[in-house]
Every structure is written in C-alpha cells, then in structure tokens.
C-alpha cells in the first residue's frame, strides 16, 4: 500500500500516552494508524516498518499533552511505509541514524557518546548495503558532528580501541536502543523546543523512509527491463545452433 493512498482523516484524533485496549479509552499515534489502515486496533500494526513505528510510539509518549495533537497530521504518512524483508535492516538503520543525528546536539554527555557510536555504526552498516550511504546521509552526519566535535573524536577513538566494527552485528534491538536513547535524550534536554524537536524528528524519519522505499521500488522495476535487454543482446550475439 502506498503511503500516499491514505488521505488525512475528516476528524483529528485525540492522542494520548501509552497503549489502549479500545478507541473509547483514547489512542496513541500508531493505534490510530492501525485504525486508518483498516487493521485490528493495535500499536504494532503491520502497515508500518517496526522501527519507524517504534519511533512514532516513543515520540507520541514523550511529547507533552499540549503539543501531542500536532502529531496527528503525520499519522496517514506512516501507513504503507513497510517495505519487504530485503528492506528490513536498511530502514532500521535509516531511522536509527536520523534519530541519533537529531538528538546528538542536545543530549547530555553520556547519551551523546552512545549516540555518536550509534551514528558511526549506522554509517558503517549502511555502506555495506546496496543502497549505500547517500550524500544526504553524509551531510546529516556531518551536521550533527559539527555541533559535537569532541564527542565525535571520542567515539572514533572508542571504536578503534574496542575494534567494534570487526564484530558488529546490527539487529532490531540495536536500532531500538539507539532510537530510545535519542528520543529520551531530546525529551530530557535543556531545550525550550523539545516538542518541536520530537515532531521534526518523526517528520524527517518518515520522509527518509518514504524516499528509501521509493528508491527500492524504482530499482526493482528497472531490474526486469535490464535483464530482458541483456538477454536479448546475448541472443543476438550468440551463433545459430546447428540442427541435425
């Protein structure tokens, strides 16, 4: 399902923290997404990539009551942002990278160090994927580290000393740990615009996932054409077979 196939609802849901058994007791961001997608009421619907859904739940819960309703307009945008098994880890990395780079400038020192290592890990793992580490991701990383240069130096030294990349295994739990540290880092930061930062983080992550999945669709649609062209060229180049 395309994320653009669902339009904004005629009503704006009243969002609240936590998990709710039924809509009558309220609903969180992803529970309303499940409703709009026509799924069973759940905060873990199948219509959205698990890591993006996790970020949405955390953002919902860490946003203040006064500002949470501002997230409602984003709900239709996550419906259909799922991908298939081949997209699973790449999307988790993209969401984790966005969360970490967004939180790094405002998180406390302890969290900054964890996030910096997370950023470098995501960068390393994305370079190993077919989609690669795009120029946009590189700029995103550079911008974050420019605001915390000492933390970047510490993280690079830590990774060299620990030899982390030699046995790095990035799992959904790794991504979730990075995202959780990032959201908590923003939520507990000494910043006058915490709600705005959380909203912008979720918005940017949705845009990142939309772009990544669209690129995958384009690449997959181009593959059959390229294969057919190559096959035709081989057929024309091959000598005719002798018949008995």
GROMACS .gro file of C-alpha atoms in nm:
model
  244
    1UNK     CA    1   0.000   0.000   0.000
    2UNK     CA    2   0.135   0.338  -0.093
    3UNK     CA    3   0.184   0.582   0.195
    4UNK     CA    4   0.001   0.837  -0.018
    5UNK     CA    5  -0.305   0.617  -0.067
    6UNK     CA    6  -0.448   0.720   0.270
    7UNK     CA    7  -0.563   1.078   0.297
    8UNK     CA    8  -0.590   1.277   0.617
    9UNK     CA    9  -0.898   1.181   0.820
   10UNK     CA   10  -1.202   1.406   0.839
   11UNK     CA   11  -1.154   1.416   1.216
   12UNK     CA   12  -0.837   1.480   1.413
   13UNK     CA   13  -0.784   1.206   1.672
   14UNK     CA   14  -0.713   1.296   2.032
   15UNK     CA   15  -0.378   1.135   2.101
   16UNK     CA   16  -0.273   1.018   2.445
   17UNK     CA   17   0.019   0.834   2.600
   18UNK     CA   18   0.052   0.460   2.627
   19UNK     CA   19  -0.137   0.160   2.498
   20UNK     CA   20  -0.517   0.150   2.487
   21UNK     CA   21  -0.742  -0.155   2.470
   22UNK     CA   22  -1.012   0.021   2.269
   23UNK     CA   23  -1.057   0.358   2.093
   24UNK     CA   24  -1.303   0.454   2.367
   25UNK     CA   25  -1.018   0.487   2.614
   26UNK     CA   26  -0.812   0.701   2.377
   27UNK     CA   27  -0.539   0.613   2.133
   28UNK     CA   28  -0.173   0.665   2.057
   29UNK     CA   29  -0.018   0.756   1.721
   30UNK     CA   30   0.024   0.400   1.593
   31UNK     CA   31  -0.312   0.281   1.725
   32UNK     CA   32  -0.485   0.542   1.511
   33UNK     CA   33  -0.261   0.437   1.220
   34UNK     CA   34  -0.386   0.080   1.257
   35UNK     CA   35  -0.744   0.209   1.252
   36UNK     CA   36  -0.691   0.417   0.937
   37UNK     CA   37  -0.519   0.123   0.767
   38UNK     CA   38  -0.820  -0.099   0.835
   39UNK     CA   39  -0.627  -0.329   1.068
   40UNK     CA   40  -0.713  -0.462   1.410
   41UNK     CA   41  -0.670  -0.193   1.676
   42UNK     CA   42  -0.304  -0.218   1.779
   43UNK     CA   43   0.002  -0.004   1.848
   44UNK     CA   44   0.209  -0.256   1.647
   45UNK     CA   45   0.025  -0.262   1.312
   46UNK     CA   46   0.162  -0.442   1.007
   47UNK     CA   47   0.122  -0.134   0.785
   48UNK     CA   48   0.438   0.038   0.912
   49UNK     CA   49   0.801  -0.070   0.942
   50UNK     CA   50   0.860  -0.181   1.303
   51UNK     CA   51   1.142   0.065   1.369
   52UNK     CA   52   0.952   0.364   1.232
   53UNK     CA   53   0.650   0.254   1.436
   54UNK     CA   54   0.870   0.229   1.745
   55UNK     CA   55   0.996   0.584   1.690
   56UNK     CA   56   0.637   0.704   1.647
   57UNK     CA   57   0.529   0.541   1.974
   58UNK     CA   58   0.821   0.692   2.165
   59UNK     CA   59   0.763   1.035   2.012
   60UNK     CA   60   0.393   1.013   2.100
   61UNK     CA   61   0.469   0.925   2.462
   62UNK     CA   62   0.746   1.183   2.513
   63UNK     CA   63   0.559   1.474   2.358
   64UNK     CA   64   0.370   1.696   2.602
   65UNK     CA   65  -0.008   1.672   2.630
   66UNK     CA   66  -0.040   2.025   2.493
   67UNK     CA   67   0.158   1.950   2.176
   68UNK     CA   68   0.076   1.585   2.108
   69UNK     CA   69  -0.222   1.667   1.885
   70UNK     CA   70   0.024   1.829   1.642
   71UNK     CA   71   0.147   1.479   1.557
   72UNK     CA   72  -0.194   1.368   1.430
   73UNK     CA   73  -0.144   1.512   1.082
   74UNK     CA   74   0.152   1.275   1.035
   75UNK     CA   75  -0.047   0.957   1.102
   76UNK     CA   76  -0.156   0.890   0.739
   77UNK     CA   77   0.205   0.929   0.625
   78UNK     CA   78   0.326   0.614   0.805
   79UNK     CA   79   0.062   0.387   0.654
   80UNK     CA   80   0.222   0.171   0.385
   81UNK     CA   81   0.579   0.254   0.487
   82UNK     CA   82   0.677  -0.107   0.538
   83UNK     CA   83   0.885  -0.250   0.255
   84UNK     CA   84   0.969  -0.620   0.233
   85UNK     CA   85   1.227  -0.840   0.403
   86UNK     CA   86   1.509  -0.702   0.190
   87UNK     CA   87   1.433  -0.351   0.320
   88UNK     CA   88   1.410  -0.452   0.687
   89UNK     CA   89   1.760  -0.374   0.812
   90UNK     CA   90   1.824  -0.076   0.584
   91UNK     CA   91   1.510   0.103   0.705
   92UNK     CA   92   1.603   0.029   1.067
   93UNK     CA   93   1.945   0.183   1.004
   94UNK     CA   94   1.796   0.490   0.836
   95UNK     CA   95   1.554   0.551   1.123
   96UNK     CA   96   1.825   0.497   1.385
   97UNK     CA   97   2.062   0.732   1.202
   98UNK     CA   98   1.800   1.005   1.180
   99UNK     CA   99   1.715   0.971   1.549
  100UNK     CA  100   2.078   0.977   1.661
  101UNK     CA  101   2.180   1.274   1.447
  102UNK     CA  102   1.873   1.469   1.559
  103UNK     CA  103   1.942   1.412   1.929
  104UNK     CA  104   2.321   1.441   1.936
  105UNK     CA  105   2.340   1.823   1.960
  106UNK     CA  106   2.109   1.847   2.264
  107UNK     CA  107   2.155   1.521   2.457
  108UNK     CA  108   2.365   1.507   2.773
  109UNK     CA  109   2.727   1.390   2.752
  110UNK     CA  110   2.662   1.028   2.845
  111UNK     CA  111   2.391   0.992   2.582
  112UNK     CA  112   2.594   1.193   2.329
  113UNK     CA  113   2.872   0.937   2.344
  114UNK     CA  114   2.632   0.647   2.296
  115UNK     CA  115   2.462   0.828   2.008
  116UNK     CA  116   2.793   0.914   1.841
  117UNK     CA  117   2.896   0.548   1.844
  118UNK     CA  118   2.549   0.466   1.711
  119UNK     CA  119   2.588   0.714   1.424
  120UNK     CA  120   2.925   0.569   1.321
  121UNK     CA  121   2.785   0.216   1.344
  122UNK     CA  122   2.487   0.307   1.124
  123UNK     CA  123   2.722   0.474   0.876
  124UNK     CA  124   2.942   0.164   0.862
  125UNK     CA  125   2.648  -0.072   0.817
  126UNK     CA  126   2.473   0.143   0.554
  127UNK     CA  127   2.791   0.144   0.344
  128UNK     CA  128   2.760  -0.235   0.326
  129UNK     CA  129   2.405  -0.219   0.188
  130UNK     CA  130   2.321  -0.195  -0.182
  131UNK     CA  131   2.156   0.143  -0.123
  132UNK     CA  132   2.480   0.272   0.023
  133UNK     CA  133   2.546   0.575   0.239
  134UNK     CA  134   2.398   0.863   0.040
  135UNK     CA  135   2.529   1.217   0.016
  136UNK     CA  136   2.223   1.329   0.213
  137UNK     CA  137   2.305   1.087   0.495
  138UNK     CA  138   2.666   1.205   0.491
  139UNK     CA  139   2.557   1.569   0.520
  140UNK     CA  140   2.319   1.474   0.800
  141UNK     CA  141   2.602   1.307   0.991
  142UNK     CA  142   2.849   1.591   0.929
  143UNK     CA  143   2.598   1.849   1.050
  144UNK     CA  144   2.537   1.659   1.373
  145UNK     CA  145   2.906   1.600   1.447
  146UNK     CA  146   2.987   1.964   1.371
  147UNK     CA  147   2.783   2.051   1.680
  148UNK     CA  148   2.963   1.795   1.898
  149UNK     CA  149   3.318   1.759   1.760
  150UNK     CA  150   3.472   1.636   2.085
  151UNK     CA  151   3.212   1.362   2.110
  152UNK     CA  152   3.288   1.252   1.753
  153UNK     CA  153   3.659   1.224   1.838
  154UNK     CA  154   3.578   1.024   2.150
  155UNK     CA  155   3.351   0.786   1.954
  156UNK     CA  156   3.604   0.725   1.677
  157UNK     CA  157   3.876   0.655   1.935
  158UNK     CA  158   3.643   0.422   2.126
  159UNK     CA  159   3.560   0.223   1.813
  160UNK     CA  160   3.928   0.185   1.720
  161UNK     CA  161   4.021   0.077   2.073
  162UNK     CA  162   3.729  -0.164   2.104
  163UNK     CA  163   3.758  -0.296   1.749
  164UNK     CA  164   3.379  -0.269   1.734
  165UNK     CA  165   3.342  -0.288   1.356
  166UNK     CA  166   3.528  -0.619   1.342
  167UNK     CA  167   3.237  -0.799   1.505
  168UNK     CA  168   2.947  -0.560   1.458
  169UNK     CA  169   2.609  -0.728   1.431
  170UNK     CA  170   2.330  -0.477   1.385
  171UNK     CA  171   1.993  -0.612   1.499
  172UNK     CA  172   1.650  -0.464   1.553
  173UNK     CA  173   1.739  -0.443   1.923
  174UNK     CA  174   2.046  -0.233   1.835
  175UNK     CA  175   1.832   0.007   1.632
  176UNK     CA  176   1.571   0.028   1.904
  177UNK     CA  177   1.837   0.106   2.165
  178UNK     CA  178   1.973   0.392   1.951
  179UNK     CA  179   1.625   0.533   1.888
  180UNK     CA  180   1.526   0.506   2.254
  181UNK     CA  181   1.845   0.682   2.366
  182UNK     CA  182   1.784   0.955   2.109
  183UNK     CA  183   1.421   1.022   2.197
  184UNK     CA  184   1.495   1.022   2.570
  185UNK     CA  185   1.792   1.248   2.505
  186UNK     CA  186   1.568   1.503   2.334
  187UNK     CA  187   1.285   1.466   2.586
  188UNK     CA  188   1.517   1.533   2.882
  189UNK     CA  189   1.731   1.802   2.716
  190UNK     CA  190   1.763   2.157   2.845
  191UNK     CA  191   1.595   2.294   2.536
  192UNK     CA  192   1.294   2.527   2.503
  193UNK     CA  193   1.157   2.344   2.198
  194UNK     CA  194   1.152   1.978   2.297
  195UNK     CA  195   0.811   1.914   2.140
  196UNK     CA  196   0.918   2.080   1.818
  197UNK     CA  197   1.236   1.873   1.801
  198UNK     CA  198   1.043   1.550   1.853
  199UNK     CA  199   0.791   1.647   1.584
  200UNK     CA  200   1.068   1.736   1.338
  201UNK     CA  201   1.248   1.409   1.414
  202UNK     CA  202   0.944   1.197   1.334
  203UNK     CA  203   0.865   1.405   1.024
  204UNK     CA  204   1.221   1.367   0.895
  205UNK     CA  205   1.225   0.992   0.965
  206UNK     CA  206   0.900   0.948   0.771
  207UNK     CA  207   1.048   1.142   0.479
  208UNK     CA  208   1.367   0.933   0.493
  209UNK     CA  209   1.171   0.607   0.483
  210UNK     CA  210   0.946   0.731   0.202
  211UNK     CA  211   1.250   0.822  -0.008
  212UNK     CA  212   1.435   0.497   0.064
  213UNK     CA  213   1.137   0.275  -0.020
  214UNK     CA  214   1.064   0.474  -0.336
  215UNK     CA  215   1.425   0.423  -0.449
  216UNK     CA  216   1.388   0.050  -0.387
  217UNK     CA  217   1.070   0.038  -0.596
  218UNK     CA  218   1.242   0.220  -0.883
  219UNK     CA  219   1.543  -0.014  -0.869
  220UNK     CA  220   1.322  -0.324  -0.865
  221UNK     CA  221   1.108  -0.204  -1.156
  222UNK     CA  222   1.422  -0.132  -1.360
  223UNK     CA  223   1.576  -0.475  -1.299
  224UNK     CA  224   1.340  -0.682  -1.523
  225UNK     CA  225   1.393  -0.437  -1.810
  226UNK     CA  226   1.769  -0.450  -1.772
  227UNK     CA  227   1.762  -0.831  -1.758
  228UNK     CA  228   1.544  -0.854  -2.068
  229UNK     CA  229   1.774  -0.618  -2.259
  230UNK     CA  230   2.082  -0.819  -2.162
  231UNK     CA  231   1.913  -1.146  -2.262
  232UNK     CA  232   1.813  -1.003  -2.600
  233UNK     CA  233   2.168  -0.880  -2.661
  234UNK     CA  234   2.312  -1.222  -2.576
  235UNK     CA  235   2.065  -1.391  -2.811
  236UNK     CA  236   2.165  -1.166  -3.098
  237UNK     CA  237   2.535  -1.216  -3.030
  238UNK     CA  238   2.519  -1.595  -2.998
  239UNK     CA  239   2.587  -1.804  -3.313
  240UNK     CA  240   2.293  -2.004  -3.453
  241UNK     CA  241   2.268  -2.360  -3.323
  242UNK     CA  242   2.317  -2.640  -3.572
  243UNK     CA  243   2.028  -2.880  -3.612
  244UNK     CA  244   2.052  -3.244  -3.709
   0.00000   0.00000   0.00000
